[in-house]
PDB file of C-alpha atoms and ligand atoms in Angstrom:
ATOM      1  CA  MET X   1      -6.721 -17.037  -3.113  1.00 96.00           C
ATOM      2  CA  LYS X   2      -8.665 -14.338  -1.321  1.00 98.00           C
ATOM      3  CA  ILE X   3      -7.480 -10.780  -0.728  1.00 98.00           C
ATOM      4  CA  GLY X   4      -9.137  -8.338   1.659  1.00 99.00           C
ATOM      5  CA  VAL X   5      -9.145  -4.562   1.377  1.00 99.00           C
ATOM      6  CA  LEU X   6      -9.311  -2.490   4.562  1.00 98.00           C
ATOM      7  CA  ALA X   7     -12.515  -0.493   4.067  1.00 98.00           C
ATOM      8  CA  LEU X   8     -12.509   2.019   6.924  1.00 98.00           C
ATOM      9  CA  GLN X   9     -11.859   5.095   4.755  1.00 97.00           C
ATOM     10  CA  GLY X  10     -10.323   5.973   1.406  1.00 97.00           C
ATOM     11  CA  ASP X  11     -10.475   4.442  -2.062  1.00 97.00           C
ATOM     12  CA  PHE X  12     -10.932   0.792  -1.146  1.00 98.00           C
ATOM     13  CA  ILE X  13     -13.560   0.082  -3.812  1.00 98.00           C
ATOM     14  CA  GLU X  14     -11.061   0.746  -6.635  1.00 98.00           C
ATOM     15  CA  HIS X  15      -8.754  -1.932  -5.189  1.00 98.00           C
ATOM     16  CA  ILE X  16     -11.667  -4.381  -5.024  1.00 98.00           C
ATOM     17  CA  HIS X  17     -12.391  -3.679  -8.692  1.00 98.00           C
ATOM     18  CA  ALA X  18      -8.727  -4.129  -9.704  1.00 98.00           C
ATOM     19  CA  LEU X  19      -8.538  -7.476  -7.864  1.00 98.00           C
ATOM     20  CA  ARG X  20     -11.746  -8.708  -9.505  1.00 98.00           C
ATOM     21  CA  ARG X  21     -10.411  -7.615 -12.920  1.00 97.00           C
ATOM     22  CA  ILE X  22      -7.499 -10.011 -12.478  1.00 98.00           C
ATOM     23  CA  GLY X  23      -9.790 -12.799 -11.323  1.00 98.00           C
ATOM     24  CA  VAL X  24      -9.036 -12.682  -7.577  1.00 98.00           C
ATOM     25  CA  ASP X  25     -11.690 -13.070  -4.897  1.00 98.00           C
ATOM     26  CA  ALA X  26     -11.799  -9.752  -2.981  1.00 98.00           C
ATOM     27  CA  SER X  27     -13.665  -8.598   0.121  1.00 98.00           C
ATOM     28  CA  GLU X  28     -14.001  -5.488   2.284  1.00 98.00           C
ATOM     29  CA  VAL X  29     -12.578  -5.647   5.809  1.00 98.00           C
ATOM     30  CA  ARG X  30     -14.028  -3.594   8.676  1.00 98.00           C
ATOM     31  CA  LEU X  31     -14.062  -6.128  11.511  1.00 97.00           C
ATOM     32  CA  PRO X  32     -11.322  -8.346  12.961  1.00 98.00           C
ATOM     33  CA  ALA X  33     -13.263 -11.526  12.082  1.00 98.00           C
ATOM     34  CA  GLN X  34     -13.195 -10.521   8.411  1.00 98.00           C
ATOM     35  CA  LEU X  35      -9.418 -11.073   8.366  1.00 98.00           C
ATOM     36  CA  GLU X  36      -9.940 -14.804   8.804  1.00 97.00           C
ATOM     37  CA  ALA X  37      -9.453 -16.896   5.679  1.00 93.00           C
ATOM     38  CA  LEU X  38      -7.679 -14.069   3.827  1.00 98.00           C
ATOM     39  CA  ASP X  39      -4.342 -14.638   2.078  1.00 98.00           C
ATOM     40  CA  GLY X  40      -3.435 -10.968   1.990  1.00 98.00           C
ATOM     41  CA  LEU X  41      -4.670  -7.480   2.784  1.00 99.00           C
ATOM     42  CA  ILE X  42      -4.502  -4.149   0.957  1.00 99.00           C
ATOM     43  CA  ILE X  43      -4.633  -0.894   2.921  1.00 98.00           C
ATOM     44  CA  PRO X  44      -5.841   1.817   0.540  1.00 98.00           C
ATOM     45  CA  GLY X  45      -5.046   5.484   0.125  1.00 98.00           C
ATOM     46  CA  GLY X  46      -7.090   8.082   1.932  1.00 97.00           C
ATOM     47  CA  GLU X  47      -6.093   9.919   5.078  1.00 97.00           C
ATOM     48  CA  SER X  48      -3.685   7.990   7.265  1.00 98.00           C
ATOM     49  CA  THR X  49      -4.609   9.703  10.554  1.00 98.00           C
ATOM     50  CA  THR X  50      -8.282   8.897   9.956  1.00 98.00           C
ATOM     51  CA  ILE X  51      -7.527   5.297   8.991  1.00 98.00           C
ATOM     52  CA  GLY X  52      -5.485   4.945  12.203  1.00 98.00           C
ATOM     53  CA  LYS X  53      -8.178   6.444  14.435  1.00 98.00           C
ATOM     54  CA  LEU X  54     -10.868   4.238  12.895  1.00 98.00           C
ATOM     55  CA  ALA X  55      -8.649   1.158  13.218  1.00 98.00           C
ATOM     56  CA  ILE X  56      -8.421   1.883  16.969  1.00 98.00           C
ATOM     57  CA  ASP X  57     -12.200   2.433  17.233  1.00 98.00           C
ATOM     58  CA  PHE X  58     -12.900  -0.817  15.378  1.00 98.00           C
ATOM     59  CA  GLU X  59     -10.370  -2.690  17.584  1.00 98.00           C
ATOM     60  CA  LEU X  60      -8.360  -3.632  14.527  1.00 98.00           C
ATOM     61  CA  MET X  61      -4.835  -2.561  15.546  1.00 98.00           C
ATOM     62  CA  GLU X  62      -3.698  -5.812  17.171  1.00 98.00           C
ATOM     63  CA  PRO X  63      -5.579  -8.095  14.742  1.00 98.00           C
ATOM     64  CA  LEU X  64      -3.966  -6.243  11.813  1.00 98.00           C
ATOM     65  CA  ARG X  65      -0.487  -6.565  13.369  1.00 98.00           C
ATOM     66  CA  ALA X  66      -1.022 -10.259  14.026  1.00 98.00           C
ATOM     67  CA  PHE X  67      -2.268 -10.752  10.462  1.00 98.00           C
ATOM     68  CA  GLY X  68       0.733  -8.871   9.069  1.00 98.00           C
ATOM     69  CA  ARG X  69       3.245 -10.975  10.977  1.00 98.00           C
ATOM     70  CA  GLU X  70       2.016 -14.022   9.028  1.00 97.00           C
ATOM     71  CA  LYS X  71       0.510 -12.768   5.792  1.00 98.00           C
ATOM     72  CA  ALA X  72       1.029 -10.294   2.998  1.00 98.00           C
ATOM     73  CA  ILE X  73       0.029  -6.655   3.449  1.00 99.00           C
ATOM     74  CA  TRP X  74       0.263  -3.919   0.813  1.00 99.00           C
ATOM     75  CA  GLY X  75      -0.188  -0.270   1.760  1.00 98.00           C
ATOM     76  CA  THR X  76      -0.820   2.317  -0.952  1.00 98.00           C
ATOM     77  CA  CYS X  77      -0.247   5.994  -0.152  1.00 98.00           C
ATOM     78  CA  ALA X  78      -1.984   6.586   3.230  1.00 98.00           C
ATOM     79  CA  GLY X  79      -1.872   2.785   3.602  1.00 98.00           C
ATOM     80  CA  ALA X  80       1.918   2.848   3.175  1.00 98.00           C
ATOM     81  CA  ILE X  81       2.137   5.423   5.970  1.00 98.00           C
ATOM     82  CA  PHE X  82      -0.065   3.266   8.223  1.00 98.00           C
ATOM     83  CA  LEU X  83       2.076   0.186   7.501  1.00 98.00           C
ATOM     84  CA  SER X  84       5.335   1.967   8.356  1.00 98.00           C
ATOM     85  CA  LYS X  85       7.349   1.976  11.563  1.00 98.00           C
ATOM     86  CA  ASP X  86       7.925   5.718  11.459  1.00 98.00           C
ATOM     87  CA  ALA X  87       6.014   8.673   9.985  1.00 98.00           C
ATOM     88  CA  ARG X  88       8.069  11.204  11.984  1.00 94.00           C
ATOM     89  CA  ARG X  89       5.000  12.452  13.863  1.00 94.00           C
ATOM     90  CA  GLU X  90       2.515  11.176  16.410  1.00 96.00           C
ATOM     91  CA  GLN X  91      -0.219   9.145  14.784  1.00 98.00           C
ATOM     92  CA  PRO X  92      -1.408   5.533  15.066  1.00 98.00           C
ATOM     93  CA  LEU X  93       0.706   3.234  12.887  1.00 98.00           C
ATOM     94  CA  LEU X  94       0.864  -0.546  12.507  1.00 98.00           C
ATOM     95  CA  GLU X  95       4.660  -0.198  12.867  1.00 98.00           C
ATOM     96  CA  LEU X  96       5.323  -3.307  10.815  1.00 98.00           C
ATOM     97  CA  MET X  97       7.482  -2.261   7.882  1.00 98.00           C
ATOM     98  CA  ASP X  98      10.999  -0.903   8.382  1.00 98.00           C
ATOM     99  CA  ILE X  99      10.543   2.263   6.364  1.00 98.00           C
ATOM    100  CA  THR X 100      10.503   5.919   7.381  1.00 98.00           C
ATOM    101  CA  VAL X 101       7.936   7.997   5.508  1.00 98.00           C
ATOM    102  CA  ALA X 102       7.377  11.738   5.162  1.00 97.00           C
ATOM    103  CA  ARG X 103       3.748  12.738   4.729  1.00 96.00           C
ATOM    104  CA  ASN X 104       2.625  15.186   2.046  1.00 92.00           C
ATOM    105  CA  ALA X 105       6.198  15.349   0.848  1.00 92.00           C
ATOM    106  CA  PHE X 106       5.493  17.035  -2.464  1.00 89.00           C
ATOM    107  CA  GLY X 107       4.055  20.324  -1.223  1.00 81.00           C
ATOM    108  CA  ARG X 108       1.045  22.166  -2.527  1.00 72.00           C
ATOM    109  CA  GLN X 109       1.973  23.179  -6.061  1.00 61.00           C
ATOM    110  CA  VAL X 110       2.626  19.649  -7.190  1.00 72.00           C
ATOM    111  CA  ASP X 111       0.480  17.765  -4.733  1.00 86.00           C
ATOM    112  CA  SER X 112      -0.804  15.580  -7.572  1.00 92.00           C
ATOM    113  CA  PHE X 113       1.196  14.464 -10.600  1.00 94.00           C
ATOM    114  CA  GLU X 114       1.874  11.518 -12.899  1.00 95.00           C
ATOM    115  CA  VAL X 115       5.191   9.993 -13.860  1.00 97.00           C
ATOM    116  CA  ASP X 116       6.555   6.927 -15.644  1.00 98.00           C
ATOM    117  CA  LEU X 117       8.525   4.679 -13.299  1.00 98.00           C
ATOM    118  CA  ASN X 118      11.027   1.976 -14.047  1.00 98.00           C
ATOM    119  CA  VAL X 119      10.063  -0.981 -11.802  1.00 98.00           C
ATOM    120  CA  PRO X 120      12.250  -4.021 -12.564  1.00 98.00           C
ATOM    121  CA  ALA X 121      10.397  -6.139  -9.952  1.00 98.00           C
ATOM    122  CA  LEU X 122       7.260  -6.071 -12.139  1.00 98.00           C
ATOM    123  CA  GLU X 123       9.074  -8.181 -14.722  1.00 98.00           C
ATOM    124  CA  ALA X 124       8.107 -11.084 -12.465  1.00 97.00           C
ATOM    125  CA  VAL X 125       4.528 -10.647 -13.729  1.00 97.00           C
ATOM    126  CA  ASP X 126       5.237  -9.195 -17.197  1.00 97.00           C
ATOM    127  CA  PRO X 127       8.674  -9.759 -18.731  1.00 97.00           C
ATOM    128  CA  ARG X 128       8.204  -6.917 -21.236  1.00 97.00           C
ATOM    129  CA  GLY X 129       9.212  -4.476 -18.496  1.00 95.00           C
ATOM    130  CA  THR X 130       7.336  -1.497 -19.900  1.00 97.00           C
ATOM    131  CA  PRO X 131       7.446   1.663 -17.735  1.00 98.00           C
ATOM    132  CA  TYR X 132       4.797   1.887 -15.033  1.00 98.00           C
ATOM    133  CA  HIS X 133       2.635   5.016 -15.235  1.00 98.00           C
ATOM    134  CA  ALA X 134       2.049   6.127 -11.632  1.00 98.00           C
ATOM    135  CA  PHE X 135      -0.430   8.609 -10.132  1.00 97.00           C
ATOM    136  CA  PHE X 136       0.655  10.569  -7.059  1.00 96.00           C
ATOM    137  CA  ILE X 137      -2.031  12.304  -4.973  1.00 95.00           C
ATOM    138  CA  ARG X 138      -0.806  14.277  -1.938  1.00 94.00           C
ATOM    139  CA  ALA X 139       1.673  11.464  -1.682  1.00 96.00           C
ATOM    140  CA  PRO X 140       4.180  10.729   1.040  1.00 97.00           C
ATOM    141  CA  LEU X 141       7.760   9.772   0.271  1.00 97.00           C
ATOM    142  CA  ILE X 142       9.650   6.820   1.608  1.00 98.00           C
ATOM    143  CA  GLU X 143      12.567   8.723   3.131  1.00 98.00           C
ATOM    144  CA  SER X 144      14.576   5.616   3.905  1.00 98.00           C
ATOM    145  CA  VAL X 145      14.364   1.836   4.140  1.00 98.00           C
ATOM    146  CA  GLN X 146      15.926  -0.098   7.007  1.00 98.00           C
ATOM    147  CA  LYS X 147      16.882  -3.676   7.831  1.00 98.00           C
ATOM    148  CA  ASP X 148      15.985  -5.989   4.930  1.00 98.00           C
ATOM    149  CA  ALA X 149      13.476  -3.624   3.288  1.00 98.00           C
ATOM    150  CA  GLN X 150      14.341  -3.049  -0.362  1.00 98.00           C
ATOM    151  CA  VAL X 151      13.637  -0.242  -2.781  1.00 98.00           C
ATOM    152  CA  LEU X 152      11.436  -1.285  -5.739  1.00 98.00           C
ATOM    153  CA  ALA X 153      11.071   2.088  -7.460  1.00 98.00           C
ATOM    154  CA  SER X 154      12.437   5.612  -7.258  1.00 98.00           C
ATOM    155  CA  LEU X 155      11.771   8.907  -9.007  1.00 97.00           C
ATOM    156  CA  PRO X 156      14.407  10.035 -11.523  1.00 94.00           C
ATOM    157  CA  ASP X 157      15.995  12.146  -8.737  1.00 94.00           C
ATOM    158  CA  GLY X 158      16.374   9.071  -6.507  1.00 97.00           C
ATOM    159  CA  ARG X 159      13.523   9.655  -4.048  1.00 97.00           C
ATOM    160  CA  ILE X 160      11.970   6.315  -3.033  1.00 98.00           C
ATOM    161  CA  VAL X 161       8.339   5.629  -3.986  1.00 98.00           C
ATOM    162  CA  ALA X 162       7.958   1.836  -3.615  1.00 99.00           C
ATOM    163  CA  ALA X 163       9.551  -0.716  -1.289  1.00 99.00           C
ATOM    164  CA  ARG X 164       9.189  -4.324  -0.246  1.00 98.00           C
ATOM    165  CA  GLN X 165      10.205  -6.164   2.906  1.00 98.00           C
ATOM    166  CA  GLY X 166       9.433  -9.875   2.770  1.00 98.00           C
ATOM    167  CA  HIS X 167       5.642 -10.115   2.556  1.00 98.00           C
ATOM    168  CA  TRP X 168       5.062  -6.360   3.022  1.00 98.00           C
ATOM    169  CA  LEU X 169       4.734  -3.939   0.115  1.00 99.00           C
ATOM    170  CA  ALA X 170       4.508  -0.138   0.211  1.00 99.00           C
ATOM    171  CA  THR X 171       3.747   2.153  -2.725  1.00 98.00           C
ATOM    172  CA  VAL X 172       3.176   5.893  -2.265  1.00 98.00           C
ATOM    173  CA  PHE X 173       1.269   6.169  -5.560  1.00 98.00           C
ATOM    174  CA  HIS X 174      -2.112   4.680  -6.553  1.00 97.00           C
ATOM    175  CA  PRO X 175      -2.037   1.500  -8.698  1.00 98.00           C
ATOM    176  CA  GLU X 176      -5.794   1.085  -8.157  1.00 97.00           C
ATOM    177  CA  LEU X 177      -6.429   4.201 -10.276  1.00 96.00           C
ATOM    178  CA  THR X 178      -4.841   2.888 -13.473  1.00 96.00           C
ATOM    179  CA  PRO X 179      -5.901   0.123 -15.892  1.00 96.00           C
ATOM    180  CA  ASP X 180      -2.386  -1.352 -15.467  1.00 98.00           C
ATOM    181  CA  ASP X 181      -2.883  -4.210 -12.990  1.00 98.00           C
ATOM    182  CA  ARG X 182       0.743  -5.318 -12.682  1.00 98.00           C
ATOM    183  CA  PHE X 183       1.135  -4.191  -9.058  1.00 98.00           C
ATOM    184  CA  HIS X 184      -2.031  -6.060  -8.065  1.00 98.00           C
ATOM    185  CA  GLN X 185      -0.713  -9.161  -9.849  1.00 98.00           C
ATOM    186  CA  TYR X 186       2.660  -8.712  -8.140  1.00 98.00           C
ATOM    187  CA  PHE X 187       0.998  -8.481  -4.723  1.00 98.00           C
ATOM    188  CA  VAL X 188      -1.167 -11.553  -5.347  1.00 98.00           C
ATOM    189  CA  GLU X 189       2.042 -13.494  -6.110  1.00 98.00           C
ATOM    190  CA  MET X 190       3.554 -12.184  -2.850  1.00 98.00           C
ATOM    191  CA  ALA X 191       0.460 -13.349  -0.953  1.00 98.00           C
ATOM    192  CA  ARG X 192       0.671 -16.738  -2.621  1.00 97.00           C
ATOM    193  CA  ALA X 193       4.296 -17.111  -1.527  1.00 96.00           C
ATOM    194  CA  ALA X 194       3.831 -15.817   2.057  1.00 89.00           C
TER     195      ALA X 194
HETATM  196  N1  LIG W   1      -1.836  12.787   2.405  1.00 51.26           N
HETATM  197  C1  LIG W   1      -2.464  11.566   2.882  1.00 51.26           C
HETATM  198  C2  LIG W   1      -1.942  11.172   4.255  1.00 51.26           C
HETATM  199  O1  LIG W   1      -0.980  11.715   4.722  1.00 51.26           O
HETATM  200  C3  LIG W   1      -2.236  10.443   1.902  1.00 51.26           C
HETATM  201  C4  LIG W   1      -2.862  10.775   0.581  1.00 51.26           C
HETATM  202  C5  LIG W   1      -3.366   9.585  -0.182  1.00 51.26           C
HETATM  203  O2  LIG W   1      -3.525   8.487   0.366  1.00 51.26           O
HETATM  204  N2  LIG W   1      -3.671   9.818  -1.437  1.00 51.26           N
HETATM  205  O3  LIG W   1      -2.493  10.338   4.883  1.00 51.26           O
END
């Protein structure tokens, strides 16, 4: 099992550390050839417009789409935007996952916050089902899911913050910034099954 982390911009190193903590082989991806032999790919948080522009410069757009048609991809925050079909503005997107996102959806006053989420899907990796403490940093929202995309977690007011569609996962918060590795374990299981 080997998982790559797109390392063009953003907090990729924290994902590498989380994967190594759970005993998974992890590597940084900057070139199309580095996608070979991977079982899954994480696209980190950062700035989605910058990640998109760099992906074009590094000739990664088509290789990433081809990879994603076959294998597991998880986008966190900016990575979730990049993975989506629609960010309701002009910017380079992989246009894989049938979700519509709204960037910087939480405004300035509360552009960073923490909240406990109820995520039943994580019981697949830990049956205790304890709440998941999530960090939001200038986060987008998942406005809606389409086709067979499913909601995995919502805020208490119903706004969607995590979704899955087959072997694609999107979270608008930052699991790489907590010591709770359940989302990384969950994604590794997705990659194993894909
Ligand atoms: N606001 C960023 C964007 O729109 C995402 C922030 C993040 O990844 N923490 O790309």
